[in-house]
Amino acid sequence: MQTTTDDAPSPVSLEVAKAGYLAAAAREHWISVVSLILFLVIWELICRFEIIGPYQLVPPSEILGVFVDKLSEPNPDGALLQQHAWASLSLALAGFGAAVCIGVPLGLLMGWYKPVNLLVRPLFDAVRPIPPIAWIPIAILWLGIGIHAKAFIIFLAAFVPCVINSYTGIRLTNPVLIRVARIYGASNFETFRKIGIPSAIPMVFTGIKLSLNAAWTTLVAAELLAASQGLGYMIQLGRRLARPDIIIVGMLAIGLLGALMSWGLTRIEARFASSRRLS
Amino acid sequence: MIGRLGKRLMPAALTTGSLLAFVAFWQVVSLYTNPDFLPSPGRVWDEAVRLFHTPVGGKDILAHVGFSLRRVLTAYLWATVLGLPLGLCMGWNRTCEKIVSPIFELLRPIPPIAWIPIAILWLGVAEGSKVFICFVGSFVILVLNSYTGMRYVDPLLIDAARSFGASRRQQFFNVAVPACLPSIFAGLQNALSMAWMCVLAAELVGAREGVGFIIIQGMDLNRPPMILVGMILIGIVGSLLAASLRWAERALCPWRRELV
Amino acid sequence: MKKRLATALALLLAGAFMVAGFTPPCASAADKPEIRTSAQPCLHGMPLWYAEKANWLANAPFTNKFMLFASGAPQVEALAADQWDVGAMGALPTMMASMRYGYKFIGISNDESETNDLWVRPDSPLLKNKGVNPKLPDVYGSPDDWKGRKVLATTVSTGHYALTATLAALGLKDTDVSLVHMEQGQAVTAFNAGEGDVIQLWAPFSYIAEAKGWKKVSSGHKAGVVILGGIGVRKDFAEKFPDLVVDWLDVYMRGIEMMKTEPGKSVEPLLNYFTGYCGLELTRDQVEKEFKYRPLYDVNEQVRLLEDPAKTAAWMDGVARFMLTQGRITAKEYDRYVKSNYGIDPSFMKKLAERRAAAK
C-alpha cells in the first residue's frame, strides 16, 4: 500500500503505535464500543429511511445475511465467496512469495557488494517510479490474462519494498561491528552472513510487510481489469449488476483477509526476529 | 570549489548514467523480441513525439496529464484538510481517539482500489468517484502518520512547556505540532504517491481522459508503444510530484536536514 | 515557527484555489436547455453526433452535450449518478437501468441480434461440430466443445446475453465456461495475443475480428433470440421535460431514418464517427456492413413494435428471463420489472408520430 521512499515513516514506529493504541483501547473500550454501535445504527437508519437508495447502499444487517449466503450461494457472480477468496489469496501469495525470494537476497547483495549494486541499480531505478498498476495493460499483452500476468504485477508491486528495505537495512549495519568482525579475521562473505544479515532483519521484515500490503492492493486492481474469479472480480461484477451488497461483502472480505495476513506476518516476525536476537 | 560542485553533480551524473544504461539494456532486449511485444526505445520515442502532436481521444497529451493532476490534487487537498487535523486530534485527545479509531480500524484494511466499484455506484463514472478513490487512499495514510507522530512526541517536551506555564493550546500548537512535523511530512509524501497510484487505477477502470486512459487506449488500439509512452509519462509525473514535495519540506522545516 | 506554519497554510489555500480555478467553465449556450446525450462507439451512437456536425440542431429547442461510453455498464452507472439524460444502449443495460433506476425505454435504435456475436480462431475445435441443437443449425460446437472454454466477454452487456443464449441453446450455463470480463477493445487485443478460446464481440468490433480471419461461431440471431438496441431517457428528466424528450427523439429518429433510407450516403459520416471521434480503426467496407446486418425502424414501425406485447415486451422478457435463470438477478427483481411493463414507454414515440402527421 505505501511505497517506501527513503524518508518514509519508519513503519516500526507505526507498529509500536498500533500496539500502543490497542492497549489503550482495551482500557477505555466502552467509548469505542458505543461509537462503533452508533456508526452501525446510523448506517442502518440511513438505509431504512431510504436516504440513500437500495441500489446504492444496503444496511449492515443485510450485509451480514448476504455474507453468510455467499458462502453457499454462487449467484449472481458465479462462484462462492470462499472460491473467490481462495483464487485471490493463492495469486497474491504466489507473486508475493516470488518477490520475497528474489527481492530480499537481491537487496541484501546490493547493499553489501558494490558491483551488484552498480549492475542492478539502473534497472531498478528506471522501473521504480512507475506504479505497478500502470503495468497491467502491458502485462496483459505480454503474459495474457491468466495467472502469469497477475503474478507478474503482484511481483512488481511486492518486489520494490523488499529490495529497498533490505538494501537500507544492510547499509545501516553498525560499522563498528563490521570492523570487529574483520579484526577477528572474518572473510567478507562471513561478515555479510554473520553480521550484515542479522542486523538487517528488522528492516527486512518491515519491507516484507509493506510488500504484502502492496501485493494485496495491486491484486485487486488487476482483477478489476480482467479476471474470471477472485474478490476483485466479484466486486467488479457487483458493480456491473448494481448490487452494493455484493460489493460491500467483497470489500469486507478483502479488508479482512488483508488484515489477517498482516497479523500473521507480525506474529511470524515476533517469533523469528526475537529468536534471531537471542542467538 | 570544483570539489563541491563535483559532489553536487555526482548524484545527477549517476542517475543519468544509470538511466542511459537502462535504455541501452532495453534496446538490446528489444532487438531479440517481437516488436509487437516490446517496442524499441526508438519506436517509443517516435510514438511520444507523435502523441505530443496528435490528440488522444480528442485531447492532447498534456491535457490528459492535467486531468489526472487535477483529480489527484483536489483529493489530496481534501485529504490534507480533513485527515491531518483528525489524526492530530486522535493523537492529542484520548476521547477523540476512542470515538474515531474503531470505525477507522474497520475501514483501514480495505485497499483504496477496492473502493472503486462502490464509489462508481455512489458517484458515477465522472470526476467524483475518481477523486473519492484518491481521497480514501491519501486520507488513511495522512491520518495514520499524523496520529503516530503526535503519539510519539517526546513527553519531556510537553512537560517542559507546561512547567514554563504554557497553556494547553500553546502546548499543542507551539510544541506538539512542530515536533511531529517530520512524521507529517513523511505522511504527505506517501499520501501523494498513493493518490497518484489511485487515480491511475480509477482511470484504468473507466475514464475518457487522464493518463490511465492513454494506456488503456493504447491497449484498445493494440499499440504497445503508446502504452509504454503512457507508463513513462506516469513515472515522470509521479517523480516530479514527489520531488516537489521534498523541496517544500526542505523549505518549510529546515531543521529536518540535519536528521537526514 | 508560527510564520512557517502560516506560510504552509497559505500555500495550501493557494493550491486549493488553483485547483478550484482549474475546473473548466461550464458552457452555457444562449438560453436553450442542454440535453446530455450518451452514446457508444456503435451505429446507434451516431445520430446526435452527426446532427451536431450537419447543423440539424440549429432549429432544435435544445443544445446537445455528447458523452461517449465504452459499453453499456458504465453508461448505466453514469445514469445512476444523473450524468446524462437521453441515450442509446443495448438491451441488457437498458433492462438493468429500467430495473434499478426506473429508466424509460422509449424507442428501438436497431435490431442487433446478428451484430452481437461470438468468435474463435480458425484452428478452434469448436468449428468441428455444427448444429448440435437441431433447432439452431447455425450454432457451432457441441456442449462438450464449449465446456471449460475461456471466453473473453464484456459482462452484463447485450453481447453477454448472446453468449448466454448460445450456451443455453446447448444446455449449458455461464458457469460451465470460464468467463473473463474485459472491455471490447482490450479483449480484441488480448485475444489477438493468444488469450482465451472464444471472444464475445459486437459491431463494429466484429468487423475487426472478421478482418483478422477469426470465425463466427454464434450470434444472438443464430442462438434464436432477438436483441434490441434501446433508446431511453432518465426517469426524472422524462417527467420534468416530456416535450424536450420528443424534440430530442425527433432529431435522433432523423438520423436513424437517414441511415435506413440512404445507407450509401450514411457510410461516410459513420466512418468519420468511428475513426475520427471514437478512435477505432475501421475501413469503409467494414462500415458498409453495419447497414447490412442491422435492421432499422422508422417512427411508425417503432410505435407498432413498442405497443405490441408480442414484440418489444416479449423480447425484453427474454432478456430478463435469461438473467433470472443465470442467477444474475433475483425473482423479486424480475417480477417488479415485468410489472413495470419492462420499462417500455411508447408515449414519446407516439407523440412524435402525431407531431409529424400534423406537420404534413
Coordinates of N, CA, C and O in Angstrom, one line a residue, chain A residues 56 239-240 242, chain B residues 117 119-127 129-130 206 208, chain C residues 36-39 65 67-86 89 93 97 101 103 234:
Chain A
Q56 N -27.7 1.7 -3.9 CA -26.5 2.5 -3.6 C -25.8 2.0 -2.3 O -24.6 1.9 -2.2
R239 N -20.6 -4.4 -9.2 CA -20.7 -3.0 -9.7 C -21.5 -3.1 -11.0 O -22.5 -2.3 -11.2
R240 N -21.2 -4.0 -11.9 CA -21.9 -4.0 -13.2 C -23.4 -4.4 -13.0 O -24.2 -4.1 -13.8
A242 N -25.1 -3.6 -10.4 CA -25.6 -2.6 -9.4 C -26.1 -3.4 -8.1 O -27.2 -3.3 -7.7
Chain B
P117 N -15.5 0.1 -7.2 CA -16.8 -0.3 -7.6 C -17.9 0.5 -6.8 O -18.8 1.0 -7.4
A119 N -17.6 3.3 -5.2 CA -17.5 4.7 -5.5 C -18.2 5.0 -6.8 O -18.9 6.0 -6.9
I120 N -18.1 4.1 -7.8 CA -18.7 4.4 -9.0 C -20.2 4.2 -8.9 O -21.0 5.0 -9.4
L121 N -20.7 3.3 -8.1 CA -22.1 3.1 -7.8 C -22.7 4.4 -7.1 O -23.8 4.8 -7.4
W122 N -21.9 5.0 -6.2 CA -22.4 6.1 -5.5 C -22.3 7.4 -6.3 O -23.1 8.2 -6.3
L123 N -21.1 7.5 -7.0 CA -20.8 8.9 -7.6 C -20.8 8.8 -9.1 O -20.5 9.9 -9.7
G124 N -21.0 7.7 -9.7 CA -21.0 7.6 -11.2 C -19.6 7.5 -11.7 O -18.6 7.5 -10.9
V125 N -19.5 7.5 -13.0 CA -18.1 7.3 -13.6 C -17.4 8.6 -13.8 O -16.3 8.6 -14.4
A126 N -18.0 9.8 -13.4 CA -17.3 11.0 -13.7 C -16.3 11.3 -12.7 O -15.8 10.5 -12.0
E127 N -15.9 12.6 -12.5 CA -14.9 13.0 -11.6 C -15.0 12.5 -10.2 O -14.1 12.1 -9.6
S129 N -16.1 10.0 -8.5 CA -15.6 8.7 -8.0 C -14.1 8.6 -8.0 O -13.5 8.1 -7.1
K130 N -13.5 9.2 -9.0 CA -12.0 9.2 -9.1 C -11.4 10.0 -8.0 O -10.5 9.5 -7.3
G206 N -12.3 3.1 -15.8 CA -13.4 3.8 -16.6 C -13.1 5.2 -16.7 O -13.3 5.9 -15.7
R208 N -12.5 8.7 -19.8 CA -12.3 9.1 -21.2 C -11.1 10.1 -21.3 O -10.8 10.6 -22.3
Chain C
R36 N -28.1 16.1 -22.2 CA -26.9 15.4 -22.3 C -27.2 14.0 -22.9 O -28.0 13.2 -22.4
T37 N -26.6 13.8 -24.0 CA -26.8 12.5 -24.8 C -25.7 11.6 -24.5 O -24.5 11.9 -24.7
S38 N -26.0 10.3 -24.2 CA -25.0 9.3 -24.0 C -25.0 8.4 -25.2 O -26.0 8.1 -25.8
A39 N -23.8 7.9 -25.6 CA -23.7 7.1 -26.7 C -22.5 6.1 -26.6 O -21.7 6.3 -25.7
K65 N -25.1 17.9 -25.4 CA -23.8 17.6 -24.9 C -23.6 16.1 -25.1 O -24.3 15.3 -24.6
M67 N -21.8 12.5 -24.9 CA -20.9 11.8 -24.0 C -20.8 10.4 -24.5 O -21.7 9.7 -24.8
L68 N -19.5 9.9 -24.6 CA -19.2 8.6 -25.1 C -18.8 7.6 -24.0 O -18.1 8.0 -23.1
F69 N -19.4 6.4 -24.1 CA -19.0 5.4 -23.1 C -18.6 4.1 -23.9 O -19.1 3.8 -25.0
A70 N -17.7 3.4 -23.3 CA -17.1 2.2 -23.9 C -18.2 1.1 -24.1 O -18.2 0.4 -25.1
S71 N -19.0 1.0 -23.1 CA -20.1 0.0 -23.2 C -21.2 0.3 -22.3 O -21.2 1.4 -21.6
G72 N -22.2 -0.5 -22.2 CA -23.5 -0.2 -21.5 C -23.3 -0.1 -20.0 O -23.9 0.8 -19.4
A73 N -22.5 -0.9 -19.4 CA -22.5 -0.9 -18.0 C -22.0 0.4 -17.4 O -22.7 0.9 -16.5
P74 N -20.9 0.9 -17.8 CA -20.5 2.3 -17.3 C -21.5 3.3 -17.6 O -21.7 4.3 -16.9
Q75 N -22.3 3.1 -18.8 CA -23.3 4.1 -19.1 C -24.4 4.1 -18.1 O -24.9 5.1 -17.7
V76 N -24.8 2.9 -17.6 CA -25.8 2.7 -16.6 C -25.4 3.4 -15.3 O -26.1 4.0 -14.6
E77 N -24.1 3.2 -15.0 CA -23.6 3.8 -13.8 C -23.6 5.3 -13.8 O -23.9 6.0 -12.8
A78 N -23.3 5.8 -15.0 CA -23.4 7.3 -15.1 C -24.8 7.8 -15.0 O -25.1 8.8 -14.4
L79 N -25.7 6.9 -15.5 CA -27.1 7.3 -15.4 C -27.5 7.3 -13.9 O -28.2 8.3 -13.5
A80 N -27.1 6.4 -13.2 CA -27.4 6.3 -11.7 C -26.9 7.6 -11.0 O -27.5 8.0 -10.1
A81 N -25.9 8.2 -11.5 CA -25.4 9.4 -10.9 C -25.9 10.6 -11.6 O -25.3 11.7 -11.5
D82 N -27.0 10.5 -12.4 CA -27.6 11.6 -13.1 C -26.7 12.4 -14.0 O -26.7 13.6 -14.0
Q83 N -25.8 11.7 -14.7 CA -24.9 12.4 -15.5 C -25.3 12.5 -17.0 O -24.6 13.2 -17.8
W84 N -26.4 11.8 -17.4 CA -26.9 12.1 -18.7 C -28.4 11.9 -18.7 O -29.0 11.4 -17.8
D85 N -29.0 12.4 -19.8 CA -30.5 12.4 -19.8 C -31.1 11.4 -20.8 O -32.0 10.7 -20.5
V86 N -30.6 11.4 -22.0 CA -31.1 10.5 -23.0 C -30.0 9.8 -23.7 O -28.9 10.3 -23.8
M89 N -28.5 2.5 -25.8 CA -27.6 1.4 -25.4 C -28.3 0.0 -25.6 O -29.4 0.0 -26.0
P93 N -28.2 -3.5 -20.8 CA -28.1 -2.3 -20.0 C -29.4 -1.6 -19.8 O -29.7 -1.1 -18.8
A97 N -31.0 -0.7 -16.3 CA -31.3 0.7 -16.0 C -32.8 0.8 -15.6 O -33.1 1.5 -14.6
Y101 N -33.2 1.9 -11.9 CA -33.3 3.3 -11.8 C -34.6 3.9 -12.5 O -34.6 5.1 -12.7
Y103 N -35.5 3.8 -15.5 CA -35.2 4.3 -16.8 C -36.3 4.0 -17.8 O -36.8 2.9 -17.8
R234 N -33.8 9.1 -18.9 CA -33.7 9.1 -17.4 C -35.1 9.5 -16.9 O -35.7 10.4 -17.4

